[in-house]
Each structure stands twice: as structure tokens, then as C-alpha cells.
mmCIF file of C-alpha atoms in Angstrom:
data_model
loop_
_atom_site.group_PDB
_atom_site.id
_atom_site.type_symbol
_atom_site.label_atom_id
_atom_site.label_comp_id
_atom_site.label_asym_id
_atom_site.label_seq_id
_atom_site.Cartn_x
_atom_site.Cartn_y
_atom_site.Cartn_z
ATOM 1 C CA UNK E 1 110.950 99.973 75.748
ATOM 2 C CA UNK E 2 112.861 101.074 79.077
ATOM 3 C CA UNK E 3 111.145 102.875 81.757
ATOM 4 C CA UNK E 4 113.859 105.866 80.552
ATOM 5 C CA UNK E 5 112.641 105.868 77.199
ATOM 6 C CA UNK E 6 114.145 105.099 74.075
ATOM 7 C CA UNK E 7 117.543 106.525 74.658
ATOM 8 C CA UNK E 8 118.136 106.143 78.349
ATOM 9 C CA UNK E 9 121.411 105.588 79.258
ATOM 10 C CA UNK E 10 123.135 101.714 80.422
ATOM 11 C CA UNK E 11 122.990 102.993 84.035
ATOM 12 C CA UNK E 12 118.978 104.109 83.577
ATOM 13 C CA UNK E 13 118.126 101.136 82.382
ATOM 14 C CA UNK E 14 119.628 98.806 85.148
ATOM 15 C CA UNK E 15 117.380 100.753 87.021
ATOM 16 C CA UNK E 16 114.318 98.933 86.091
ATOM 17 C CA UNK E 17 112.503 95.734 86.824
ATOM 18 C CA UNK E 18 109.320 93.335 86.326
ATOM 19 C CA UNK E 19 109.333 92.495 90.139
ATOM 20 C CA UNK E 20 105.838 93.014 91.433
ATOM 21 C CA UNK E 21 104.698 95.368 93.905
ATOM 22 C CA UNK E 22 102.203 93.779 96.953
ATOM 23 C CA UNK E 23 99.616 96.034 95.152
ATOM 24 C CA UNK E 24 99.650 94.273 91.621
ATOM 25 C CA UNK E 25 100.166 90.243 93.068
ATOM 26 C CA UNK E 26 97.362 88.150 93.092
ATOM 27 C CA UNK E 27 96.457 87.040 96.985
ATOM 28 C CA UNK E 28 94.748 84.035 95.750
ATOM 29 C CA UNK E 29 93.306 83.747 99.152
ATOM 30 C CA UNK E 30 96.651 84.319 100.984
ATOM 31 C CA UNK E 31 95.675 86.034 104.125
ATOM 32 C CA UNK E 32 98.908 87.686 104.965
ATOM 33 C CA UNK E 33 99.246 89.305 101.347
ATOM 34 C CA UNK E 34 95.988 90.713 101.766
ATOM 35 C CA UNK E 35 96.675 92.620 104.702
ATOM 36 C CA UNK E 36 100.121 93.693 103.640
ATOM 37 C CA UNK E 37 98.456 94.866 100.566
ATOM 38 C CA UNK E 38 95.596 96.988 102.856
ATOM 39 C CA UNK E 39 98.246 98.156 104.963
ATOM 40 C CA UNK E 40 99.951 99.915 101.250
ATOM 41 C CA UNK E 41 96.854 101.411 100.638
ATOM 42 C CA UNK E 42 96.257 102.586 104.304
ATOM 43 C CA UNK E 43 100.003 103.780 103.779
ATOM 44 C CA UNK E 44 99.061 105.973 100.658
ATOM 45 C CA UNK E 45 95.884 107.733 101.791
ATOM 46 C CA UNK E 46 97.703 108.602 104.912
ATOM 47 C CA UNK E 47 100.721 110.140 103.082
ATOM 48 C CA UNK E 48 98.597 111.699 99.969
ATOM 49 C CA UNK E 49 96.712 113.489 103.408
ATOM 50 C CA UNK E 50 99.519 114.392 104.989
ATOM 51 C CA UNK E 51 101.519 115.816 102.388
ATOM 52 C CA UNK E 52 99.232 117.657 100.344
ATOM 53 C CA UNK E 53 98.693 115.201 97.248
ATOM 54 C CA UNK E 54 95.197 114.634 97.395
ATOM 55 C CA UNK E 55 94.681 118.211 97.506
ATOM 56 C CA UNK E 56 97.119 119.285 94.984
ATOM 57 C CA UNK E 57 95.959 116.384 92.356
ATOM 58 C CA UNK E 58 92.267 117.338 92.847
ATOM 59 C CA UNK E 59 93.328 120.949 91.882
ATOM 60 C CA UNK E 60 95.496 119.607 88.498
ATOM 61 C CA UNK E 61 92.023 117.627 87.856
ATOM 62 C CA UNK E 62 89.620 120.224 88.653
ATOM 63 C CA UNK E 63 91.624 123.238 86.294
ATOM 64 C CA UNK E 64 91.344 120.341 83.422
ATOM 65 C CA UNK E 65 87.300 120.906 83.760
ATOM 66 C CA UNK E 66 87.097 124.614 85.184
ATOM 67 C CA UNK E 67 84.935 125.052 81.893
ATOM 68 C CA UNK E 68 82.970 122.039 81.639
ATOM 69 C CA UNK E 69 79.330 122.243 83.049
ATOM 70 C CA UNK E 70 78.558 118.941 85.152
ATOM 71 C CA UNK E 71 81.372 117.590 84.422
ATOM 72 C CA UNK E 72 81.547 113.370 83.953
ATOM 73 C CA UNK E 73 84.865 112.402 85.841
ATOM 74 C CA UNK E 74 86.664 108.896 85.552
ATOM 75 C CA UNK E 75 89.397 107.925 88.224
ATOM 76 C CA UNK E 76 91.456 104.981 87.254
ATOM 77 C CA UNK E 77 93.085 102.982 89.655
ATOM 78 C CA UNK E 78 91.497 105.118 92.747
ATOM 79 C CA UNK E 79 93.053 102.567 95.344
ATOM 80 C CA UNK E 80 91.160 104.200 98.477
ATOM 81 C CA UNK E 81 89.206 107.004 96.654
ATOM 82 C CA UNK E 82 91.178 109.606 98.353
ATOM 83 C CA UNK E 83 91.454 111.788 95.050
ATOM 84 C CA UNK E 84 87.345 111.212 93.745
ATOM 85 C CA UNK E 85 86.522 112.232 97.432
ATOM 86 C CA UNK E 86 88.044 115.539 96.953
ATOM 87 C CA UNK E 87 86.580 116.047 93.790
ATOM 88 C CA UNK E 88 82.994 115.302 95.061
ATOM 89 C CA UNK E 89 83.551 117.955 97.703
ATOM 90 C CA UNK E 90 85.436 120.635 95.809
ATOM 91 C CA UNK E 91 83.004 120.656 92.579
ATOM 92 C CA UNK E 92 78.954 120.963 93.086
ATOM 93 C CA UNK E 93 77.976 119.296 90.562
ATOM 94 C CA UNK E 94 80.414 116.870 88.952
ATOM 95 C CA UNK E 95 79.608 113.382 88.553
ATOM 96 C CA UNK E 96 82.809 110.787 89.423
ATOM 97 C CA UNK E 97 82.793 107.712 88.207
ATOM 98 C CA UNK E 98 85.436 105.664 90.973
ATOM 99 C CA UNK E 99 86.823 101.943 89.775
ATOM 100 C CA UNK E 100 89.983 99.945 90.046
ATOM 101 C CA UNK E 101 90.588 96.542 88.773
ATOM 102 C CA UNK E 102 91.414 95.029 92.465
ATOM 103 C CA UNK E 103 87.943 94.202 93.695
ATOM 104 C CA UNK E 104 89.020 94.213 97.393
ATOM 105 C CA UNK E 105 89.803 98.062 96.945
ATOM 106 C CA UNK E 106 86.402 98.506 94.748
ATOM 107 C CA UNK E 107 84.819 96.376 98.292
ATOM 108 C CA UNK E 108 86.453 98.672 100.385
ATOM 109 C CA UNK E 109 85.638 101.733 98.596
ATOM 110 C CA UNK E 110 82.193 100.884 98.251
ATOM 111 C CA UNK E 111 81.510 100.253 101.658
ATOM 112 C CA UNK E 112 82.751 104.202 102.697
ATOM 113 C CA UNK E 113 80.566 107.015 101.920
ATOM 114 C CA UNK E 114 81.645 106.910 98.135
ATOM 115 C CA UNK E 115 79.501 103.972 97.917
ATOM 116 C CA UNK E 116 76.090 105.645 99.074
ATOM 117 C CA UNK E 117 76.875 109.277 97.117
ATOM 118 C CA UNK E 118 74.851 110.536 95.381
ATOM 119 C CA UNK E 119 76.864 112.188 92.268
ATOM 120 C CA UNK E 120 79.592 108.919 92.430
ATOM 121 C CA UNK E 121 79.700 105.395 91.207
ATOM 122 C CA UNK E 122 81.777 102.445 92.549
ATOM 123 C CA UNK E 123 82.868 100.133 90.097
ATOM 124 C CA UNK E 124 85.466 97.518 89.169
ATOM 125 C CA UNK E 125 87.130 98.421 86.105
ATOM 126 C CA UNK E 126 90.243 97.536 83.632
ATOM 127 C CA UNK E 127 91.888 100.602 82.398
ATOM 128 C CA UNK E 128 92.823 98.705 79.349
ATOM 129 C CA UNK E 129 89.431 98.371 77.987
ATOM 130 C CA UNK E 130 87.035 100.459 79.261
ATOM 131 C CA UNK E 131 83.154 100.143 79.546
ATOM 132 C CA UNK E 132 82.396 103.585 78.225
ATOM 133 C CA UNK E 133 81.270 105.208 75.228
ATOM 134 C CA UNK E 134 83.685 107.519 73.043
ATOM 135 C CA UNK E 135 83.618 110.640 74.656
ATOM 136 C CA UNK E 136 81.280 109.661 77.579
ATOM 137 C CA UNK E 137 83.326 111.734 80.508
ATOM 138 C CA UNK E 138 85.349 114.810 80.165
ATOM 139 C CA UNK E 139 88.122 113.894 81.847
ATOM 140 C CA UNK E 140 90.008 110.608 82.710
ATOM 141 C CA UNK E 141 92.778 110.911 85.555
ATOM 142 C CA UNK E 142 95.241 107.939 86.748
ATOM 143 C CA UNK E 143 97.133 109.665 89.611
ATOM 144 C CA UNK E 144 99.835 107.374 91.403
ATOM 145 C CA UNK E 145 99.015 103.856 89.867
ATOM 146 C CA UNK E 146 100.327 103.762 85.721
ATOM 147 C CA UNK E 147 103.844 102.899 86.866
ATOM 148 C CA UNK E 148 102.187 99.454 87.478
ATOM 149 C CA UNK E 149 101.545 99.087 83.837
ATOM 150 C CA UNK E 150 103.742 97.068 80.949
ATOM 151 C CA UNK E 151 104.374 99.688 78.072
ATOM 152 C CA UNK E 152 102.528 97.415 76.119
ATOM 153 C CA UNK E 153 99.325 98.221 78.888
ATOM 154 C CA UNK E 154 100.228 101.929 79.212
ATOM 155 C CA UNK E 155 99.533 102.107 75.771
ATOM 156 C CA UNK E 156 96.355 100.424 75.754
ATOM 157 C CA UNK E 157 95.655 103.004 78.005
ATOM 158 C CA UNK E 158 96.363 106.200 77.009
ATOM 159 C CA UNK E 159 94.423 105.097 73.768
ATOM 160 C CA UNK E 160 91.378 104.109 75.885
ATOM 161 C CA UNK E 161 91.154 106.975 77.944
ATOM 162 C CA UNK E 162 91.899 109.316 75.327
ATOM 163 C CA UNK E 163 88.606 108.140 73.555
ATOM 164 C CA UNK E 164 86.361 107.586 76.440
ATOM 165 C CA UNK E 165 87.077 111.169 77.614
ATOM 166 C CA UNK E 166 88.010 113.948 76.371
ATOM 167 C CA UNK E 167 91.318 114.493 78.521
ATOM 168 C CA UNK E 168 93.322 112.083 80.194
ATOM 169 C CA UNK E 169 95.200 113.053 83.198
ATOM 170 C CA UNK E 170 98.194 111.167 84.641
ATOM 171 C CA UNK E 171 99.679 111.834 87.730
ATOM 172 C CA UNK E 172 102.744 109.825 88.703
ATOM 173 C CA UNK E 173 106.046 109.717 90.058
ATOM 174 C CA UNK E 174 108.690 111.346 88.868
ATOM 175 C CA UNK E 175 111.714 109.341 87.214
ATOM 176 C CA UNK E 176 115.315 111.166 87.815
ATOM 177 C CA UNK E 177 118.569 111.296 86.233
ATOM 178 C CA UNK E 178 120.070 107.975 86.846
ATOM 179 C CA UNK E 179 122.352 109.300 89.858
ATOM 180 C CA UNK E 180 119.480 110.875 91.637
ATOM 181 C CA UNK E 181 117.767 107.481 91.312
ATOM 182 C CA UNK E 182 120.657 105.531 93.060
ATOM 183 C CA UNK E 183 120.661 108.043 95.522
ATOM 184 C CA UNK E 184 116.972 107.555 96.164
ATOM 185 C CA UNK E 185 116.933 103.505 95.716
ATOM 186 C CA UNK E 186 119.553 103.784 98.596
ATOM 187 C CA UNK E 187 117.955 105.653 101.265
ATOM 188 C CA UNK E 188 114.873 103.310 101.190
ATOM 189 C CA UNK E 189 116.174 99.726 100.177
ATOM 190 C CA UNK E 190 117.542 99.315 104.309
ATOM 191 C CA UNK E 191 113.432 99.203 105.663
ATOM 192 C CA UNK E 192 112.363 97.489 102.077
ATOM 193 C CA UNK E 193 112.447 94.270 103.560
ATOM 194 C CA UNK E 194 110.387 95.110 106.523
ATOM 195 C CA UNK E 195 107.729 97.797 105.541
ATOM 196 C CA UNK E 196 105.462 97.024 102.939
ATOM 197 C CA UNK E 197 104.694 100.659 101.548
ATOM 198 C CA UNK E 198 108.677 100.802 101.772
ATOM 199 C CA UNK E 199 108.731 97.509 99.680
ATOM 200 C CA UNK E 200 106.183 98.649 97.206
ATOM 201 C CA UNK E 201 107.839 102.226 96.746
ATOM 202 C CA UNK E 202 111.110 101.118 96.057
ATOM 203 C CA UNK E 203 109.623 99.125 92.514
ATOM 204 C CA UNK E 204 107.709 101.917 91.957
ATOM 205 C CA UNK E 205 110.475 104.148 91.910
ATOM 206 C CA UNK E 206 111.720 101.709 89.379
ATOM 207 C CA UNK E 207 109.028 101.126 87.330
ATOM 208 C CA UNK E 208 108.330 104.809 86.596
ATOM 209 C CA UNK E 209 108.404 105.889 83.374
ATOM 210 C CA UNK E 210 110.528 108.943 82.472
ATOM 211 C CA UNK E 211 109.061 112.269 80.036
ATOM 212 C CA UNK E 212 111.021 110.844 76.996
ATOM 213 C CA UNK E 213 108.963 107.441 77.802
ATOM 214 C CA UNK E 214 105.594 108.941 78.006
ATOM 215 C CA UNK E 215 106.116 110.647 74.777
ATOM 216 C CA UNK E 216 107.360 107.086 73.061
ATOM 217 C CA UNK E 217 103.846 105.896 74.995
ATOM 218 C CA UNK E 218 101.574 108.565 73.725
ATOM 219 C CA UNK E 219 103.153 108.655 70.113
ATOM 220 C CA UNK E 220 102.719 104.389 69.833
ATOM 221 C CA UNK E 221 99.102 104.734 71.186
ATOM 222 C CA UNK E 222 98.001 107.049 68.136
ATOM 223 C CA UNK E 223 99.260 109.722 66.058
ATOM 224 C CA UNK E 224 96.536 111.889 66.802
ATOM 225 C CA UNK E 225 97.355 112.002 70.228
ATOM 226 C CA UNK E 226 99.144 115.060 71.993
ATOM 227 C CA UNK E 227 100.658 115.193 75.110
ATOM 228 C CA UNK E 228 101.910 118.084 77.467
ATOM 229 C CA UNK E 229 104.290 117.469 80.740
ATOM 230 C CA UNK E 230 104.794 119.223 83.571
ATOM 231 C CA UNK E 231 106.641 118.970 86.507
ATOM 232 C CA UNK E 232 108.895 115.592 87.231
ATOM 233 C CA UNK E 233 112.319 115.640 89.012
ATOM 234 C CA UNK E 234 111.211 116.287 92.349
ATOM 235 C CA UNK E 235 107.705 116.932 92.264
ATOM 236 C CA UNK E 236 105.181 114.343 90.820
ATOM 237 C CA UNK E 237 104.899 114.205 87.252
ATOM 238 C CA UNK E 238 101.681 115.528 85.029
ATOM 239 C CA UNK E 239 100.828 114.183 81.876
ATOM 240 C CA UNK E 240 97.856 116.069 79.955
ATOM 241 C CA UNK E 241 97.003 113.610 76.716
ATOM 242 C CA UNK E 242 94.539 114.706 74.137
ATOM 243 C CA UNK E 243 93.162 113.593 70.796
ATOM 244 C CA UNK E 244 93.865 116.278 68.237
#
């Protein structure tokens, strides 16, 4: 399926591609990949602080579970824990469970204070088959990182998260109209080459998935599924999935 969903357009789906990102190759040992892959995740905490997202995507996670007593929180594909910090600090009593499959960034996070709090665990963790029970948290949220995933693995998880939690919370980029996107694509493709975040946010840009596609997702991972969207265009895109 494209990124623009079942009926995008010829120009939308040029617009695509299976290139990896620095984040999702395998360093195999290769020094220099490492370190450009840090310096992407350095890059992202540092702009999620700067312009709000941490903050902002803590508050879309936090409304999901306004009612929930000691709430049981999942973040998938937490990168540098940015997002489960906030949540530790903002709610008194929730519990946040913190993985990603890339065990440098699970080393990384582990060694800050996420790995010695006392409401939070630290844990590698595939978001395409997950080590929990059905309904074990009450809320799931993948904020920045399921524009890395193959429809075929965005399905696999939406229908894991939906059943290990009761909500599953998305939070990605937004895909626009196909002249919008050229218009992006061109102001960052001249310091691609040389800046790794720049590199890495050019394919995501390309990999993101549009509403129309995260409907086709939601609807292939189960029929009992529903999903609710918000925002996209310019702002970052919410997904709200729940099984009926």
C-alpha cells in the first residue's frame, strides 16, 4: 500500500521510498554509524525540547488516561525517553513501561535516571509482538518512530497494541498534499548529505503515512478496531486506535 493510502495520487506516490534512515540500519559494529545514529537521537530530544513536543505529546498521552487510576503506560520506540520522562513527572502515580528495539538506545536510556526510577521500567522491546498480557497497560503511545515501519509491520502493530492496552496512541508526522511535500523535500535535501538528523528527516518525511493510510492500516489490522485523527498538515499527526 503507498504511504498516501489507497488512492494517492501518481505524484504522492513518487514520493515514497524503502531507503533506510541511520536510525533503522544495523551498525554491525561500524563505529561511525553508531555515532551518526547518537547524534539523530541527540538531534530529536533537543528539538522535541525546544519546540514544545515533548510537552505537547505528554499532554495528548496524559488526557488519554485523565480517568484511569495508576495508570500502566507503554512507550514504543522511546529513542531517548524524552516523552516517558515527562510522563513520570507530570502524573503521581503512573507506572511507564520505556523500551525500543535498538538496544544501544535501551543502554543509553537505562543508564539516565529512567533506569533507577522507581515507577519506570527499561526494556528492549519489538512493537510487533509484544511481551504483555491482553489488556495489561491502559495506554500504548508510539510518538515520532511508526513511519519506520513496513505497512505490513504497522499493522502488526496497531493489532498488538490495541490488545495489550486499552488505547493506542500514535504520534507522527504529518504527510501533505503532494505539492506541499515537494516543497518541503526541497528546502532540506541541500544539508541531507551532510547532517545526519537532516538525512534521516528527509526519509521520514517520505515514509509517513497519510490519514487515508492509517485508516487502510487500522481497518487490515482488525475489524473491531476504531480509529480517530486529529491534526496532520502542519502540525504532527494523532492517531487514537481502539478495540470496539
Amino acid at each position: 500500500m503507498p504511504r498516501g493510502g489507497p488512492n494517492a495520487s501518481c505524484l504522492d506516490r513518487l514520493l515514497e521510498t524503502d531507503r533506510l534512515e541511520y536510525l533503522d540500519r544495523d551498525s554491525d559494529g561500524d563505529d561511525n554509524l553508531e555515532a551518526m545514529k547518537r547524534s539523530v537521537v541527540r538531534a530529536l530530544d533537543w528539538t522535541g525540547e525546544v519546540f514544545g513536543n515533548h510537552e505537547r505529546f505528554a499532554k495528548i498521552a496524559l488526557d488519554e488516561v485523565a480517568d484511569v487510576p495508576d495508570p500502566k503506560i507503554l512507550e514504543l520506540g522511546a529513542g531517548h525517553g524524552a516523552l516517558s520522562r515527562k510522563l513520570l513527572d507530570w502524573h503521581p502515580s503512573a507506572h511507564v513501561t520505556v523500551t525500543d528495539i535498538e538496544p544501544a538506545s535501551v543502554a543509553a536510556m537505562a543508564a539516565t535516571d529512567l533506569g533507577s526510577h522507581p515507577r519506570a521500567e527499561v526494556r528492549e522491546l519489538d512493537a510487533t509482538d509484544l511481551d504483555a498480557a491482553d489488556g495489561e497497560f491502559a495506554l500504548a503511545v508510539f510518538a515520532l518512530s511508526f513511519h519506520h515501519l513496513a505497512p505490513d509491520a504497522a499493522v502488526q502493530v496497531i493489532a498488538e497494541g490495541t490488545r495489550a492496552a486499552d488505547t493506542l496512541l500514535i504520534i507522527d508526522l504529518p504527510r501533505p498534499p503532494a505539492p506541499l511535500h515537494l516543497l518541503r523535500l526541497a528546502s532540506m535535501l541541500p544539508l541531507a548529505p551532510v547532517i545526519p538528523f537532516v538525512h534521516d528527516g528527509v526519509i521520514s518525511s517520505l515514509r509517513a503515512y497519510s490519514p487515508s493510510a492509517l485508516r487502510a492500516l487500522a481497518a487490515h489490522a482488525g475489524p473491531s478496531i476504531d480509529i480517530e485523527l486529529r491534526g496532520g498538515l502542519f502540525s504532527p499527526q494523532v492517531a487514537v486506535l481502539r478495540r470496539r
